[in-house]
Amino acid sequence: MKNNFSLIIFSSFLQILGIFVVTFFILHLIPGDPIQVMLGESAAIADQMKLREELGLDQPIYKQMIDSFLQIFRGDFGKSILTGMPINDQIIDAMKNTYLLALSALCIAIIFGISGGLIAAKYKNSLIDRVIINSSLFFISIPHFFLGPLLMLWLSIWLGWLPISGMNSPFSIVLPALTLSLGMLAIIIKMTRNCMVEIMDSDAVRTARAKGLKEWTITINHIFRLVLIPLITIIGMQFGALLSGAVITETLFSWNGLGMLLVDSIQMRDYPITQACIFIIAISYVFVNLFTEILYKFLDPRMKSI
Amino acid sequence: MNKLVLFIAFFWLIGITIKLLFGFDSNQMVFSEILIEPNYSSWLGRDDYGRDIFHRLIDGFINSFEIIFLVTIISSFIGVLIGVIAGYFGGKLDQFVRYLTTLFMAFPGILLAIAFAAILSPGKANLIFALSIGGWVGYARLARAQTVLIKNLDFVKASESMGSSNKKIIVNHVLPSLKTPLIVEATYAVASLIIAEASLSFIGLGLQAPAASWGGMMRDSVRFLLVSPHYALFVGLSIMSLVYCINFFGDYLNHKWDVTKN
């Protein structure tokens, strides 16, 4: 197990290093002179020189890389080109909002996904089962940028229950969180149902029934524990889709998170912010994967022996 | 085959036939009919510039398929090349490719495409580049796994012991075995590329106006959700139905060739 474990840590470390290198080179891949792209071609030479010096672009490339690595290691993401202010506060605020949104979506998906899957599996092949499975198929194939407007149309324009966008009221989070969660919810339902059905027919469960255990005990102790393992893998994998979906969802609902900051910074050509957003989103994904992997090892007794 | 899928495929076929036969201009504006609802002259209504939504959807379909076709060709070629070489020769090279794919998988979903589309100036070629840069990984993993599997089969070993060169084994045995899983993988990849391309256009990184793109239309339509919900509905339904169709087709091929089992 120890060997396996260090391999996981090593590959995560490698990924973080890779993310750093890719985000570092973003600035250098801009066709032409990045300074001219950012300031415009008519900018004064003195301004150009100043910015070049500030971003460290006049240094040799290995030195730039080491400097920016040390900078990020200290938790400093540099200054915005547009306002000249340090972007740390902005990034941290956006990060909080994005995590709030992603975690709410995750909670909705897990709670309703697992209970929906349990119900569908309990009443296998009944009308409820078919309704749940077919509607989840619908939600798997609907992209975020269409589901969002549909929910806006239904819940806030026609029914008037929720604010359409922005983040002024505490209920503002409902629509973006729903938009973000439904795809994942559908996948969790499908997975839970199929696993449950498979395990319910297994010999182990039949033995447990024959021992005279209560149905409730069997469902929780024998069936659900086994379902949990593939479920955690799929949730970890889907978290990436959640993070990249957040870019679209936040833009759509004007939710001040990393995704919206990313899109805004791209439009404003404020590349330090773009770099920071991409870096943080990718790093979060790596950490979630690492966490999933570790959790997985603890939950699955078969993995411990390897 | 599902009737719904046939219907949707038929719908797009009609659209493309109309385009080929009559060659409409999707940028033609009729200012007296801005955001008009569906009627006889414009089947799906008109958008905020008085342009026919149906015509723009067809043009968007053609535009995005041009991009997606090229992305699929490029990324599958690179992916298969890397995957087969890594799987066949193994060793240090294989290890390196494994690290490379791990690195690319650190970026969730379309984040890598967003990063590259953001720094390159918007345009068709750059969009294709941005989408291909993360696209090859899936193909490479598939090709590598399949190559390792085939390489160790008895008939390949036999061929090797008869003195066949590496090139001959790859061309005669490895590549043919890749054909079916690759087509299935590519079908699913096309479905997700449609969404990826539309997402990029949605946040303003795809094709630029006035060229028609589904993501761009979706973004425009959301602004008019209150006054003309039909605009957003038609655009969204087109994207969704096409993705559903392609996924369905992928499932069909998967079943037919039994790819997952192999």
Coordinates of C-alpha atoms in Angstrom, one line a residue:
Chain A
M1 CA 0.0 0.0 0.0
K2 CA 2.8 2.3 0.9
N3 CA 4.3 2.1 -2.5
N4 CA 1.0 2.8 -4.2
F5 CA 0.4 5.7 -1.9
S6 CA 3.7 7.4 -2.7
L7 CA 3.0 6.9 -6.4
I8 CA -0.3 8.9 -6.0
I9 CA 1.5 11.6 -4.1
F10 CA 4.2 11.7 -6.7
S11 CA 1.8 12.0 -9.7
S12 CA -0.1 14.8 -7.9
F13 CA 3.1 16.6 -7.3
L14 CA 4.0 16.2 -11.0
Q15 CA 0.6 17.5 -12.0
I16 CA 1.0 20.6 -9.8
L17 CA 4.4 21.2 -11.3
G18 CA 3.0 20.8 -14.8
I19 CA 0.1 23.2 -14.1
F20 CA 2.6 25.7 -12.9
V21 CA 4.7 25.4 -16.0
V22 CA 1.7 25.6 -18.3
T23 CA 0.2 28.7 -16.6
F24 CA 3.7 30.3 -16.6
F25 CA 4.1 29.9 -20.3
I26 CA 0.6 31.3 -21.1
L27 CA 2.1 34.8 -21.0
H28 CA 4.9 33.7 -23.3
L29 CA 2.7 32.1 -25.9
I30 CA 0.9 35.3 -26.7
P31 CA 1.6 35.9 -30.4
G32 CA 3.8 39.0 -30.8
D33 CA 4.8 41.1 -27.8
P34 CA 2.7 40.4 -24.8
I35 CA 3.2 43.9 -23.5
Q36 CA 1.9 45.5 -26.7
V37 CA -1.1 43.1 -26.7
M38 CA -1.9 44.1 -23.1
L39 CA -1.4 47.9 -23.4
G40 CA -2.3 48.4 -27.0
E41 CA 0.2 49.3 -29.8
S42 CA 0.0 53.0 -29.3
A43 CA 1.1 52.8 -25.6
A44 CA 4.0 55.0 -24.6
I45 CA 7.4 53.4 -24.6
A46 CA 8.0 54.4 -21.0
D47 CA 4.7 52.6 -19.9
Q48 CA 5.7 49.6 -21.9
M49 CA 9.2 49.5 -20.3
K50 CA 7.6 49.9 -16.8
L51 CA 5.2 47.0 -17.3
R52 CA 7.9 44.8 -18.8
E53 CA 10.0 45.4 -15.8
E54 CA 7.1 44.9 -13.4
L55 CA 6.2 41.5 -14.9
G56 CA 9.8 40.6 -15.0
L57 CA 9.7 40.0 -18.8
D58 CA 13.1 41.7 -19.3
Q59 CA 14.8 38.9 -17.3
P60 CA 16.1 35.7 -18.8
I61 CA 13.4 33.0 -18.9
Y62 CA 14.8 30.6 -16.3
K63 CA 15.0 33.5 -13.8
Q64 CA 11.5 34.5 -14.6
M65 CA 10.3 31.0 -13.9
I66 CA 12.1 30.7 -10.6
D67 CA 10.9 34.1 -9.5
S68 CA 7.3 33.4 -10.4
F69 CA 7.5 30.0 -8.7
L70 CA 8.7 31.6 -5.5
Q71 CA 6.1 34.2 -5.8
I72 CA 3.2 31.7 -6.1
F73 CA 4.8 29.6 -3.3
R74 CA 4.5 32.7 -1.0
G75 CA 0.8 32.9 -2.1
D76 CA 1.3 36.1 -4.1
F77 CA -0.3 36.2 -7.5
G78 CA 1.0 39.6 -8.6
K79 CA -0.7 42.7 -9.7
S80 CA -3.6 43.4 -12.1
I81 CA -2.5 45.2 -15.2
L82 CA -5.7 47.2 -15.4
T83 CA -5.9 48.6 -11.9
G84 CA -2.3 48.1 -10.7
M85 CA -3.6 46.6 -7.5
P86 CA -2.5 43.2 -6.0
I87 CA -5.0 40.6 -7.2
N88 CA -4.8 38.4 -4.1
D89 CA -8.0 39.7 -2.4
Q90 CA -10.0 39.5 -5.6
I91 CA -8.8 36.0 -6.2
I92 CA -9.6 34.9 -2.7
D93 CA -13.1 36.4 -2.8
A94 CA -13.8 34.7 -6.1
M95 CA -12.4 31.4 -4.8
K96 CA -14.8 31.5 -1.8
N97 CA -17.7 32.1 -4.1
T98 CA -16.8 29.3 -6.5
Y99 CA -16.2 26.8 -3.7
L100 CA -19.5 27.8 -2.1
L101 CA -21.2 27.2 -5.4
A102 CA -19.4 24.0 -6.2
L103 CA -20.0 22.6 -2.7
S104 CA -23.7 23.4 -2.8
A105 CA -24.0 21.8 -6.2
L106 CA -22.1 18.8 -4.9
C107 CA -24.4 18.5 -1.8
I108 CA -27.5 18.7 -4.0
A109 CA -26.1 16.1 -6.4
I110 CA -25.1 13.7 -3.6
I111 CA -28.2 13.9 -1.4
F112 CA -30.8 13.7 -4.3
G113 CA -28.6 11.5 -6.4
I114 CA -28.2 8.8 -3.8
S115 CA -31.7 8.9 -2.5
G116 CA -33.1 8.9 -6.1
G117 CA -30.9 5.9 -7.0
L118 CA -32.0 4.1 -3.8
I119 CA -35.6 4.6 -4.6
A120 CA -35.2 3.6 -8.2
A121 CA -33.4 0.4 -7.2
K122 CA -35.9 -0.5 -4.4
Y123 CA -38.8 -0.2 -6.9
K124 CA -36.8 -1.8 -9.7
N125 CA -38.7 -1.8 -13.1
S126 CA -41.7 0.0 -11.7
L127 CA -43.0 3.3 -13.1
I128 CA -41.0 5.4 -10.5
D129 CA -37.8 3.6 -11.6
R130 CA -38.5 4.3 -15.3
V131 CA -39.3 8.0 -14.6
I132 CA -36.2 8.5 -12.6
I133 CA -33.9 6.7 -15.1
N134 CA -35.3 8.4 -18.2
S135 CA -35.2 11.9 -16.6
S136 CA -31.6 11.3 -15.6
L137 CA -30.8 10.4 -19.2
F138 CA -32.2 13.8 -20.2
F139 CA -30.1 15.6 -17.6
I140 CA -26.9 13.9 -18.6
S141 CA -27.1 15.1 -22.2
I142 CA -28.2 18.7 -21.4
P143 CA -25.3 21.2 -21.5
H144 CA -24.9 23.8 -18.7
F145 CA -25.5 26.8 -21.0
F146 CA -28.9 25.4 -22.0
L147 CA -30.0 24.1 -18.6
G148 CA -29.3 27.4 -17.0
P149 CA -31.6 29.5 -19.3
L150 CA -34.3 26.8 -19.1
L151 CA -34.2 27.0 -15.3
M152 CA -34.2 30.8 -15.5
L153 CA -37.2 30.7 -17.7
W154 CA -39.1 28.3 -15.6
L155 CA -38.3 29.2 -12.0
S156 CA -37.7 32.9 -12.2
I157 CA -39.5 34.3 -15.3
W158 CA -42.6 32.1 -15.4
L159 CA -43.0 31.2 -11.7
G160 CA -41.1 34.2 -10.3
W161 CA -39.8 32.2 -7.3
L162 CA -36.1 32.9 -7.6
P163 CA -33.9 35.9 -8.6
I164 CA -32.8 35.5 -12.2
S165 CA -29.1 36.3 -11.7
G166 CA -26.5 38.2 -9.6
M167 CA -25.8 37.5 -5.9
N168 CA -27.9 40.0 -4.0
S169 CA -30.3 37.7 -2.2
P170 CA -29.5 34.5 -0.3
F171 CA -31.6 32.6 -2.8
S172 CA -29.4 33.7 -5.7
I173 CA -27.3 30.6 -5.2
V174 CA -30.2 28.2 -5.9
L175 CA -30.4 28.6 -9.7
P176 CA -26.6 28.3 -10.5
A177 CA -26.2 25.5 -8.0
L178 CA -29.1 23.6 -9.5
T179 CA -27.7 24.2 -13.0
L180 CA -24.3 22.9 -12.0
S181 CA -25.6 19.9 -10.0
L182 CA -28.2 18.3 -12.3
G183 CA -25.8 16.7 -14.7
M184 CA -23.8 15.2 -11.8
L185 CA -27.0 14.2 -10.0
A186 CA -28.1 12.3 -13.0
I187 CA -24.9 10.4 -13.2
I188 CA -25.0 9.6 -9.5
I189 CA -28.6 8.3 -9.8
K190 CA -27.7 6.1 -12.7
M191 CA -24.6 4.7 -10.9
T192 CA -26.3 4.1 -7.5
R193 CA -29.3 2.4 -9.1
N194 CA -27.2 0.1 -11.3
C195 CA -24.8 -0.8 -8.5
M196 CA -27.6 -1.4 -6.0
V197 CA -29.5 -3.7 -8.4
E198 CA -26.3 -5.7 -9.1
I199 CA -25.5 -6.1 -5.4
M200 CA -29.1 -6.8 -4.4
D201 CA -29.0 -10.0 -6.5
S202 CA -25.7 -11.1 -5.1
D203 CA -25.1 -14.2 -2.9
A204 CA -23.9 -12.1 0.0
V205 CA -27.2 -10.3 0.2
R206 CA -29.2 -13.5 -0.1
T207 CA -27.2 -15.0 2.7
A208 CA -27.8 -11.9 4.8
R209 CA -31.5 -12.2 4.2
A210 CA -31.4 -15.9 5.0
K211 CA -29.8 -15.0 8.3
G212 CA -32.9 -13.1 9.1
L213 CA -31.4 -9.6 9.2
K214 CA -33.7 -6.7 9.0
E215 CA -34.2 -5.2 5.5
W216 CA -32.9 -1.9 6.7
T217 CA -29.7 -3.3 8.1
I218 CA -29.1 -5.2 4.9
T219 CA -29.6 -2.1 2.8
I220 CA -27.2 0.0 4.9
N221 CA -24.6 -2.4 6.0
H222 CA -24.4 -4.8 3.1
I223 CA -25.6 -3.0 0.0
F224 CA -24.9 0.6 0.5
R225 CA -21.3 0.2 1.8
L226 CA -20.4 -1.6 -1.4
V227 CA -22.1 1.1 -3.6
L228 CA -20.2 3.8 -1.8
I229 CA -16.8 2.7 -3.4
P230 CA -17.6 3.2 -7.1
L231 CA -19.7 6.2 -6.1
I232 CA -16.8 8.1 -4.6
T233 CA -14.7 7.4 -7.6
I234 CA -17.3 8.8 -9.9
I235 CA -17.9 11.9 -7.7
G236 CA -14.2 12.7 -7.7
M237 CA -14.0 12.3 -11.5
Q238 CA -17.1 14.5 -11.9
F239 CA -15.8 17.2 -9.7
G240 CA -13.6 18.3 -12.7
A241 CA -16.7 18.7 -14.8
L242 CA -18.2 20.7 -12.0
L243 CA -15.2 23.1 -11.9
S244 CA -15.1 23.6 -15.7
G245 CA -18.9 23.9 -15.7
A246 CA -18.6 26.6 -13.1
V247 CA -17.0 28.8 -15.7
I248 CA -20.1 28.7 -17.9
T249 CA -22.6 28.8 -15.1
E250 CA -21.0 31.7 -13.3
T251 CA -20.8 33.7 -16.5
L252 CA -24.5 32.9 -17.2
F253 CA -25.7 33.9 -13.7
S254 CA -23.2 36.7 -13.0
W255 CA -21.9 34.8 -10.0
N256 CA -18.7 36.5 -8.9
G257 CA -16.5 33.4 -8.8
L258 CA -13.3 32.2 -10.4
G259 CA -15.0 31.3 -13.7
M260 CA -16.5 34.8 -14.2
L261 CA -13.3 36.4 -13.1
L262 CA -11.5 34.2 -15.7
V263 CA -13.8 35.2 -18.5
D264 CA -13.7 38.9 -17.6
S265 CA -10.0 38.9 -17.3
I266 CA -9.7 37.3 -20.8
Q267 CA -11.9 40.0 -22.3
M268 CA -9.9 42.7 -20.5
R269 CA -6.6 41.1 -21.5
D270 CA -5.6 41.2 -17.8
Y271 CA -3.3 38.2 -18.1
P272 CA -2.0 37.9 -14.5
I273 CA -5.6 37.3 -13.4
T274 CA -6.2 34.8 -16.2
Q275 CA -3.1 32.9 -15.1
A276 CA -4.1 32.9 -11.4
C277 CA -7.6 31.7 -12.1
I278 CA -6.5 28.8 -14.4
F279 CA -3.8 27.9 -11.8
I280 CA -6.3 27.8 -8.9
I281 CA -9.0 25.9 -10.8
A282 CA -6.5 23.3 -11.9
I283 CA -4.9 22.9 -8.5
S284 CA -8.2 22.5 -6.8
Y285 CA -9.0 19.7 -9.2
V286 CA -5.7 17.9 -8.5
F287 CA -6.3 18.2 -4.7
V288 CA -9.9 16.8 -5.0
N289 CA -8.5 13.9 -7.0
L290 CA -5.8 13.2 -4.5
F291 CA -8.4 13.3 -1.7
T292 CA -10.7 11.0 -3.6
E293 CA -7.9 8.6 -4.2
I294 CA -6.9 8.5 -0.5
L295 CA -10.5 8.1 0.6
Y296 CA -10.9 5.3 -1.8
K297 CA -8.0 3.5 -0.3
F298 CA -9.4 3.7 3.2
L299 CA -12.9 2.6 2.1
D300 CA -12.1 -0.4 0.0
P301 CA -10.6 -3.2 2.0
R302 CA -9.4 -4.9 -1.1
M303 CA -7.1 -1.9 -1.9
K304 CA -5.3 -2.1 1.5
S305 CA -3.8 -5.5 0.7
I306 CA -2.2 -4.3 -2.5
Chain B
M1 CA -32.8 2.7 -34.2
N2 CA -34.6 5.1 -32.1
K3 CA -37.3 7.1 -34.0
L4 CA -36.4 10.4 -32.3
V5 CA -32.8 10.0 -33.4
L6 CA -33.8 9.4 -37.0
F7 CA -36.1 12.4 -36.9
I8 CA -33.3 14.7 -35.6
A9 CA -30.8 13.4 -38.2
F10 CA -33.5 13.9 -40.9
F11 CA -34.1 17.5 -39.7
W12 CA -30.4 18.5 -40.1
L13 CA -30.2 16.7 -43.4
I14 CA -33.1 18.8 -44.7
G15 CA -31.4 22.0 -43.4
I16 CA -28.2 21.2 -45.1
T17 CA -30.0 20.2 -48.3
I18 CA -31.8 23.6 -48.3
K19 CA -28.4 25.3 -47.8
L20 CA -26.8 23.4 -50.7
L21 CA -29.8 23.9 -53.1
F22 CA -30.7 27.5 -52.4
G23 CA -27.6 28.9 -50.7
F24 CA -29.2 31.4 -48.3
D25 CA -27.3 34.1 -46.6
S26 CA -27.6 33.7 -42.8
N27 CA -26.5 37.3 -42.2
Q28 CA -29.4 38.8 -44.1
M29 CA -31.2 41.2 -41.7
V30 CA -34.9 42.1 -41.8
F31 CA -35.2 45.0 -39.3
S32 CA -39.0 45.0 -39.4
E33 CA -39.1 41.4 -38.0
I34 CA -36.7 41.6 -35.1
L35 CA -37.2 38.8 -32.6
I36 CA -40.3 37.7 -34.4
E37 CA -41.9 34.4 -33.4
P38 CA -41.9 31.3 -35.7
N39 CA -43.9 31.8 -38.9
Y40 CA -44.1 30.6 -42.5
S41 CA -41.3 32.7 -43.9
S42 CA -38.8 32.1 -41.0
W43 CA -39.5 28.7 -39.6
L44 CA -37.9 29.2 -36.2
G45 CA -38.4 33.0 -36.0
R46 CA -35.7 35.7 -36.2
D47 CA -33.0 36.9 -33.8
D48 CA -32.2 40.4 -32.4
Y49 CA -30.8 41.6 -35.8
G50 CA -33.7 40.2 -37.7
R51 CA -31.7 37.2 -39.0
D52 CA -33.4 33.9 -39.7
I53 CA -32.7 31.6 -36.7
F54 CA -33.1 28.5 -38.7
H55 CA -30.6 29.7 -41.3
R56 CA -28.1 30.7 -38.6
L57 CA -28.5 27.3 -36.9
I58 CA -27.7 25.5 -40.2
D59 CA -24.7 27.8 -40.8
G60 CA -23.6 27.3 -37.1
F61 CA -23.9 23.5 -37.6
I62 CA -21.7 23.6 -40.7
N63 CA -19.2 25.9 -39.0
S64 CA -18.8 23.9 -35.9
F65 CA -18.7 20.6 -37.8
E66 CA -15.8 22.0 -39.9
I67 CA -14.0 22.7 -36.7
I68 CA -14.9 19.5 -34.9
F69 CA -14.0 17.4 -38.0
L70 CA -10.5 18.9 -38.1
V71 CA -10.0 18.7 -34.3
T72 CA -11.0 15.0 -34.4
I73 CA -8.6 14.2 -37.3
I74 CA -5.7 16.1 -35.7
S75 CA -6.1 14.9 -32.2
S76 CA -6.8 11.2 -33.1
F77 CA -3.8 11.2 -35.4
I78 CA -1.5 12.6 -32.7
G79 CA -3.0 10.5 -30.0
V80 CA -2.8 7.2 -31.9
L81 CA 0.8 8.0 -33.0
I82 CA 1.9 8.7 -29.4
G83 CA -0.2 5.9 -27.9
V84 CA 1.0 3.2 -30.3
I85 CA 4.6 4.1 -30.1
A86 CA 4.5 4.2 -26.2
G87 CA 2.5 1.0 -26.0
Y88 CA 4.6 -0.9 -28.5
F89 CA 8.1 0.1 -27.4
G90 CA 7.4 0.5 -23.7
G91 CA 10.2 1.3 -21.3
K92 CA 11.3 4.9 -20.6
L93 CA 9.3 6.3 -23.5
D94 CA 6.1 4.7 -22.2
Q95 CA 6.8 6.1 -18.8
F96 CA 7.3 9.6 -20.3
V97 CA 4.0 9.4 -22.2
R98 CA 2.3 8.3 -19.0
Y99 CA 3.5 11.3 -17.2
L100 CA 2.5 13.5 -20.1
T101 CA -1.0 12.2 -20.1
T102 CA -1.2 12.6 -16.3
L103 CA -0.2 16.2 -16.7
F104 CA -2.8 17.0 -19.3
M105 CA -5.5 15.3 -17.2
A106 CA -4.8 17.8 -14.4
F107 CA -6.8 20.4 -16.3
P108 CA -10.5 19.7 -15.8
G109 CA -12.7 19.7 -18.8
I110 CA -12.3 22.6 -21.2
L111 CA -10.0 24.6 -18.9
L112 CA -6.9 23.9 -21.1
A113 CA -8.8 24.9 -24.2
I114 CA -10.0 28.1 -22.5
A115 CA -6.4 28.9 -21.5
F116 CA -5.1 28.5 -25.0
A117 CA -8.1 30.1 -26.8
A118 CA -7.7 33.1 -24.4
I119 CA -4.1 33.9 -25.3
L120 CA -4.3 33.2 -29.0
S121 CA -6.3 35.7 -31.0
P122 CA -9.8 34.4 -31.7
G123 CA -10.2 32.6 -35.0
K124 CA -10.9 29.3 -36.6
A125 CA -7.3 28.0 -36.7
N126 CA -6.6 28.9 -33.1
L127 CA -9.9 27.4 -32.0
I128 CA -8.9 24.2 -33.6
F129 CA -5.5 24.3 -32.0
A130 CA -7.0 25.0 -28.6
L131 CA -9.4 22.1 -28.8
S132 CA -6.9 19.7 -30.1
I133 CA -4.3 20.4 -27.4
G134 CA -6.3 18.5 -24.8
G135 CA -8.1 16.2 -27.3
W136 CA -5.3 13.8 -28.1
V137 CA -5.0 12.4 -24.5
G138 CA -8.1 10.2 -24.7
Y139 CA -7.0 8.7 -28.0
A140 CA -3.4 8.1 -26.8
R141 CA -4.6 6.2 -23.7
L142 CA -6.9 4.1 -25.7
A143 CA -4.3 3.4 -28.4
R144 CA -1.7 2.6 -25.7
A145 CA -3.9 0.1 -23.9
Q146 CA -5.0 -1.6 -27.1
T147 CA -1.4 -1.8 -28.4
V148 CA -0.1 -3.4 -25.2
L149 CA -3.0 -5.9 -25.4
I150 CA -2.4 -6.9 -29.0
K151 CA 1.4 -7.0 -28.7
N152 CA 1.2 -9.8 -26.2
L153 CA -1.2 -12.0 -28.2
D154 CA 0.1 -15.3 -29.5
F155 CA -0.3 -14.6 -33.2
V156 CA 1.7 -11.4 -32.9
K157 CA 4.4 -13.2 -31.0
A158 CA 4.4 -15.8 -33.7
S159 CA 4.7 -13.1 -36.4
E160 CA 7.6 -11.6 -34.4
S161 CA 9.4 -14.9 -34.1
M162 CA 9.0 -15.4 -37.9
G163 CA 11.1 -12.2 -38.3
S164 CA 8.5 -9.6 -39.0
S165 CA 9.8 -6.1 -38.5
N166 CA 8.2 -3.7 -35.9
K167 CA 6.8 -1.6 -38.7
K168 CA 5.1 -4.6 -40.3
I169 CA 3.6 -5.7 -37.0
I170 CA 2.3 -2.3 -36.2
V171 CA 0.8 -1.8 -39.7
N172 CA -0.6 -5.3 -40.1
H173 CA -1.7 -6.2 -36.6
V174 CA -1.9 -3.3 -34.2
L175 CA -3.5 -0.6 -36.3
P176 CA -6.3 -2.8 -37.7
S177 CA -7.3 -3.8 -34.2
L178 CA -7.5 -0.1 -33.2
K179 CA -10.1 0.7 -35.9
T180 CA -13.3 -0.2 -34.1
P181 CA -12.6 1.1 -30.6
L182 CA -11.2 4.3 -32.2
I183 CA -14.4 5.0 -34.1
V184 CA -16.5 4.5 -31.0
E185 CA -14.2 6.8 -29.0
A186 CA -14.2 9.4 -31.8
T187 CA -18.0 9.3 -31.9
Y188 CA -18.3 10.1 -28.1
A189 CA -15.5 12.7 -28.5
V190 CA -17.4 14.5 -31.2
A191 CA -20.4 14.8 -28.9
S192 CA -18.3 16.3 -26.2
L193 CA -16.5 18.5 -28.7
I194 CA -19.8 20.0 -29.8
I195 CA -20.4 21.1 -26.2
A196 CA -16.8 22.2 -25.7
E197 CA -16.9 24.3 -28.9
A198 CA -20.2 25.9 -28.0
S199 CA -19.0 26.6 -24.5
L200 CA -15.9 28.4 -25.8
S201 CA -18.1 30.4 -28.2
F202 CA -20.5 31.1 -25.3
I203 CA -17.8 32.8 -23.3
G204 CA -16.7 34.7 -26.3
L205 CA -13.6 32.7 -27.3
G206 CA -14.9 30.9 -30.3
L207 CA -15.9 32.1 -33.8
Q208 CA -16.4 35.9 -33.8
A209 CA -19.5 37.7 -35.0
P210 CA -21.0 37.8 -37.6
A211 CA -20.0 34.2 -38.3
A212 CA -22.8 31.9 -36.9
S213 CA -21.9 29.7 -34.0
W214 CA -24.2 27.8 -31.7
G215 CA -22.4 29.0 -28.5
G216 CA -22.5 32.6 -29.7
M217 CA -26.2 32.3 -30.5
M218 CA -26.9 30.8 -27.1
R219 CA -25.1 33.8 -25.4
D220 CA -27.1 36.3 -27.5
S221 CA -30.3 34.5 -26.9
V222 CA -30.0 34.6 -23.1
R223 CA -30.1 38.4 -23.2
F224 CA -33.6 38.1 -24.8
L225 CA -34.9 35.4 -22.6
L226 CA -37.6 37.6 -21.2
V227 CA -39.0 38.9 -24.5
S228 CA -38.4 36.0 -26.9
P229 CA -37.8 32.7 -25.1
H230 CA -38.2 30.8 -28.4
Y231 CA -34.7 32.0 -29.5
A232 CA -32.9 30.4 -26.5
L233 CA -35.1 27.3 -26.7
F234 CA -34.5 26.6 -30.3
V235 CA -30.7 27.1 -30.1
G236 CA -30.5 25.0 -26.9
L237 CA -32.7 22.2 -28.3
S238 CA -30.6 22.0 -31.4
I239 CA -27.4 21.5 -29.5
M240 CA -28.9 19.1 -27.0
S241 CA -30.7 17.0 -29.6
L242 CA -27.6 16.7 -31.8
V243 CA -25.4 15.7 -28.8
Y244 CA -28.1 13.2 -27.7
C245 CA -28.1 11.8 -31.3
I246 CA -24.4 11.4 -31.5
N247 CA -24.2 9.7 -28.1
F248 CA -26.9 7.4 -29.1
F249 CA -25.1 6.5 -32.3
G250 CA -21.9 5.9 -30.2
D251 CA -23.9 3.5 -27.9
Y252 CA -25.2 1.8 -31.0
L253 CA -21.7 1.2 -32.5
N254 CA -20.5 0.2 -29.1
H255 CA -23.1 -2.5 -28.8
K256 CA -22.7 -3.6 -32.4
W257 CA -19.0 -4.1 -32.2
D258 CA -18.9 -5.0 -28.5
V259 CA -16.0 -2.7 -27.9
T260 CA -16.2 -2.4 -24.2
K261 CA -16.0 -6.1 -23.8
N262 CA -12.8 -6.3 -25.7

